């Protein structure tokens, strides 16, 4: 392995400078930064450590270039930049099981909290919206952004793009129904994204409502309610009567206030597409949730393979606005096409750069497709009695995601196969993980973590398979596929044809000769046969020859009559007209996993 020469970069540099130094498209660098939770635009400064992580992800080694005078200037720049940093409204997503009241809750909150007493009669413009609340104690009005409940798969799509768009998940659980499969799925999503969860226990107006039961179920899923000594905030509400909704909003603000959500108004905007469509008379539009910076009309933008100059900006109430600030959902027109849900939006100073970003994206997409995106976990498994065990070493980026993986994996078993996590932990894959995996003959899987190049080399030497995932359901699917591969083989009978016996002819030595009509399939010689009477098997053997009239033929199709010669064992003498001859082939197949 030749020694890699390090690329020299300063202690603080702009995203553009880093992209140039690494010889990578700036859009890719911004995308990678997002994956690591850093929202930075093209001209924004990042520090050396952040730059080094991004570089490492590209497999490029960087070294800090010392230039004290430059450093000083840059540091001063950064301080002055921070003066533009403001608090942004929290972005809240409502999730939960179907029919537990997500839509009703969003509608009720919207209709009772629209600014300026304009409630009612407002046509729903875009489905994500902001509300304003005047705090009970007086003071400034507060804003909360509600993202329209994206389906769980939509959430995954966002995650795939590295977008962590929501600050808080409000988990809706119906008080009369309790925790259901999609509730658990939502909990796992929130954990995998390391997003805090607040629980709204809905439908408390119903007589069947049972708060204690729901709380007990929450505790079972590691969401122990505060009044039970845990950390999870639960708010009883009714989307129908409106009871508890003020408390819910207050709790949302309280729990997100602690985290001091910041954004910079004075940088080019970045955002994520949360909705898009083709509007008659307007053309392609996209609703973008602004994550940082300020977006203005006339800005050039790119999102995925689409670019354009912002013609109009429309807020959630259908009003034209000139600029959109962080945490605002805003509809943009002027695009070259309809962008995909979950794409990142970036702003460029000139049209050429926006177009180039869209082209680069397209190129990287086709490269990905060409590389084949299927991710497989390699394992021969380990026999333990009748069972085959898929041992795994698991690494994840956060406690929440690791718990979600553990939870799901613990139920992935049947009578033939089982998953066993021999070691797990938080953080990038280390040499210790590879050594452990090698000893335990276990593949390593990583979720939202990286593998430093030295560790990768060790894994190659030790022949340890390492698979990295950034989408939790791809990880689960890959484990399921690996398990399916470990399932034992079973032999199944594939039916080829059926013949109804119309007459029994002479027996020829040990062989039975019958005539009949092919009812189903195509009859061909030299196949296995069973002679059946109803469900009972009378005899078994082989089909020797097939004749039509005097001629021996190679096949007879359904609907035709023919004579066949059979070599059989069993109740041979008993066979008579009305019985059925079933022609079949034995095929080896993996037993279905059923998980
Ligand atoms: P979603 O599938 O989670 O969006 O659920 P919906 O908002 O569509 O609500 C499902 C059903 O539950 C609807 O018939 C609602 O009218 C009803 N519902 C929602 N919230 C409440 C509530 O607080 N009390 C009662 N009694 N019914 C509710």
XYZ file of C-alpha atoms in Angstrom, residues 293-528:
236
model
C -30.359 30.730 5.461
C -32.819 32.934 3.617
C -34.350 32.097 0.257
C -35.454 34.957 -1.957
C -37.232 35.270 -5.252
C -34.727 35.491 -8.124
C -32.306 33.125 -6.368
C -31.000 30.245 -8.446
C -31.691 26.884 -6.889
C -30.984 23.223 -7.519
C -32.740 20.268 -5.927
C -31.766 16.826 -7.134
C -31.743 16.827 -10.927
C -33.948 19.924 -11.127
C -32.809 23.540 -11.205
C -34.331 26.960 -11.805
C -34.682 30.585 -10.827
C -37.183 31.155 -8.032
C -40.119 32.869 -9.733
C -42.531 32.959 -6.817
C -42.465 32.014 -3.167
C -45.808 31.142 -1.593
C -46.378 30.508 2.086
C -48.666 27.903 3.638
C -51.652 30.222 3.441
C -51.211 30.895 -0.238
C -49.702 34.361 0.211
C -46.885 35.536 -2.015
C -43.784 36.328 -0.017
C -40.405 37.695 -1.000
C -38.251 35.712 1.310
C -38.424 32.507 3.292
C -36.500 31.998 6.497
C -35.456 28.907 8.493
C -38.139 26.371 9.497
C -40.591 27.807 6.955
C -42.321 25.549 4.478
C -42.523 27.478 1.227
C -43.746 26.693 -2.256
C -41.334 27.535 -5.038
C -42.188 27.966 -8.709
C -39.850 28.490 -11.640
C -38.300 25.025 -11.674
C -37.182 23.003 -14.672
C -39.020 19.909 -13.446
C -40.705 18.266 -10.488
C -38.053 17.357 -7.914
C -38.220 14.220 -5.822
C -39.462 14.231 -2.292
C -36.571 14.447 0.145
C -34.078 16.115 -2.220
C -31.887 18.820 -0.817
C -32.283 22.339 -2.105
C -29.248 24.524 -2.562
C -28.872 28.104 -3.673
C -26.355 29.362 -6.215
C -25.275 32.813 -7.265
C -25.341 32.139 -10.967
C -27.596 30.036 -13.134
C -24.714 28.053 -14.580
C -23.753 26.663 -11.156
C -27.338 25.644 -10.362
C -27.608 23.808 -13.676
C -24.251 22.172 -13.142
C -25.340 20.981 -9.687
C -28.422 19.341 -11.208
C -26.284 17.702 -13.905
C -23.756 16.436 -11.363
C -26.592 14.953 -9.370
C -27.906 13.147 -12.440
C -24.453 11.778 -13.189
C -23.956 10.526 -9.649
C -27.398 8.891 -9.758
C -26.616 6.946 -12.906
C -23.214 5.981 -11.506
C -24.940 4.621 -8.421
C -27.381 2.654 -10.525
C -24.537 1.269 -12.626
C -22.716 0.158 -9.494
C -25.801 -1.834 -8.485
C -27.268 -0.703 -5.222
C -28.083 -4.028 -3.657
C -26.398 -4.428 -0.322
C -25.846 -7.963 0.863
C -24.551 -9.293 4.135
C -22.116 -12.162 3.541
C -22.374 -15.014 6.019
C -22.296 -18.796 5.976
C -23.949 -18.846 9.408
C -23.087 -21.239 12.196
C -24.783 -24.553 12.904
C -26.152 -25.080 16.366
C -28.079 -28.342 16.435
C -30.839 -28.037 13.877
C -30.544 -24.278 13.738
C -28.282 -21.983 11.766
C -27.250 -18.850 13.607
C -26.443 -15.608 11.820
C -23.959 -13.952 14.144
C -23.456 -10.226 13.743
C -21.307 -7.432 15.060
C -23.417 -4.258 15.007
C -22.261 -0.647 15.158
C -24.559 2.358 15.029
C -24.331 6.121 15.297
C -26.497 6.553 18.357
C -28.061 4.740 21.277
C -31.519 5.142 19.757
C -30.649 3.549 16.442
C -28.776 0.729 18.132
C -31.824 -0.004 20.307
C -34.076 0.038 17.267
C -31.808 -2.468 15.535
C -31.562 -4.678 18.628
C -35.339 -4.636 19.070
C -36.069 -5.634 15.524
C -33.305 -8.202 15.243
C -34.358 -9.998 18.417
C -37.599 -11.066 16.754
C -35.981 -12.206 13.517
C -36.028 -15.926 14.101
C -37.883 -19.076 13.220
C -37.365 -22.808 13.854
C -34.425 -22.959 11.439
C -32.544 -19.689 11.743
C -31.840 -16.987 14.269
C -29.851 -13.766 14.529
C -27.369 -13.368 17.350
C -25.615 -10.078 17.966
C -22.252 -11.044 19.450
C -21.111 -7.511 19.973
C -22.564 -4.063 19.477
C -21.684 -0.485 20.176
C -21.874 3.136 19.176
C -19.366 4.791 16.880
C -17.315 4.063 13.779
C -16.115 0.546 13.057
C -12.852 -0.099 14.860
C -10.034 -2.627 14.677
C -11.461 -4.206 17.825
C -14.770 -4.805 16.027
C -12.969 -6.545 13.171
C -10.956 -8.732 15.559
C -14.125 -9.650 17.421
C -15.923 -10.383 14.142
C -13.065 -12.506 12.880
C -13.030 -14.617 16.070
C -16.803 -14.983 16.105
C -16.953 -15.575 12.324
C -19.512 -12.818 12.198
C -20.050 -10.175 9.533
C -20.024 -6.565 10.703
C -22.921 -4.260 9.943
C -22.807 -0.537 10.500
C -25.650 1.943 10.565
C -24.807 5.577 9.855
C -21.205 4.921 10.811
C -18.010 4.821 8.807
C -15.050 2.545 8.504
C -11.640 4.239 8.552
C -9.424 3.020 5.715
C -6.923 1.262 8.017
C -9.762 -0.714 9.590
C -11.123 -1.550 6.142
C -7.728 -2.963 5.200
C -7.689 -5.093 8.334
C -11.191 -6.349 7.494
C -10.033 -7.300 3.997
C -7.013 -9.140 5.396
C -9.111 -10.979 7.974
C -11.791 -11.664 5.349
C -14.405 -10.078 7.559
C -17.407 -8.830 5.611
C -18.415 -5.282 6.519
C -21.657 -3.772 5.267
C -22.663 -0.179 5.888
C -26.220 1.091 5.810
C -27.787 4.509 5.955
C -31.412 3.392 5.716
C -32.700 1.319 8.585
C -35.164 -0.694 6.538
C -32.479 -1.611 4.021
C -30.506 -2.927 6.958
C -33.429 -5.047 8.137
C -34.098 -6.274 4.600
C -30.458 -7.254 4.189
C -30.555 -9.249 7.439
C -33.729 -10.955 6.256
C -32.093 -11.827 2.922
C -29.034 -13.194 4.706
C -31.321 -15.325 6.893
C -33.253 -16.510 3.836
C -29.942 -17.727 2.362
C -29.266 -19.729 5.524
C -32.610 -21.531 5.420
C -32.417 -25.288 4.762
C -33.338 -26.680 1.371
C -36.532 -28.592 0.955
C -37.689 -30.706 -1.931
C -40.961 -29.726 -3.470
C -43.037 -31.441 -6.106
C -43.800 -29.364 -9.143
C -46.815 -30.694 -11.007
C -46.237 -30.864 -14.785
C -49.375 -32.498 -16.117
C -52.471 -34.491 -15.221
C -54.074 -37.293 -17.181
C -57.432 -38.836 -16.503
C -57.435 -42.576 -17.134
C -60.177 -43.521 -19.598
C -59.209 -47.180 -20.098
C -56.743 -49.694 -18.779
C -55.073 -51.824 -21.430
C -52.959 -54.908 -21.090
C -50.074 -54.983 -18.686
C -46.771 -55.270 -20.398
C -44.378 -57.280 -18.170
C -44.168 -55.162 -15.006
C -45.590 -52.177 -16.807
C -49.077 -50.799 -16.749
C -50.483 -49.397 -19.982
C -53.421 -47.015 -19.803
C -55.186 -44.626 -22.144
C -56.541 -41.282 -21.132
C -56.969 -37.580 -21.711
C -54.481 -34.919 -20.674
C -56.445 -32.551 -18.494
C -53.755 -30.127 -17.566
C -50.184 -29.263 -18.611
C -48.089 -31.110 -21.158
C -47.322 -34.805 -20.942
C -43.742 -35.804 -21.766
C -41.995 -39.169 -21.262
C -39.370 -39.993 -18.630
C -40.968 -38.019 -15.829
C -41.995 -39.107 -12.358
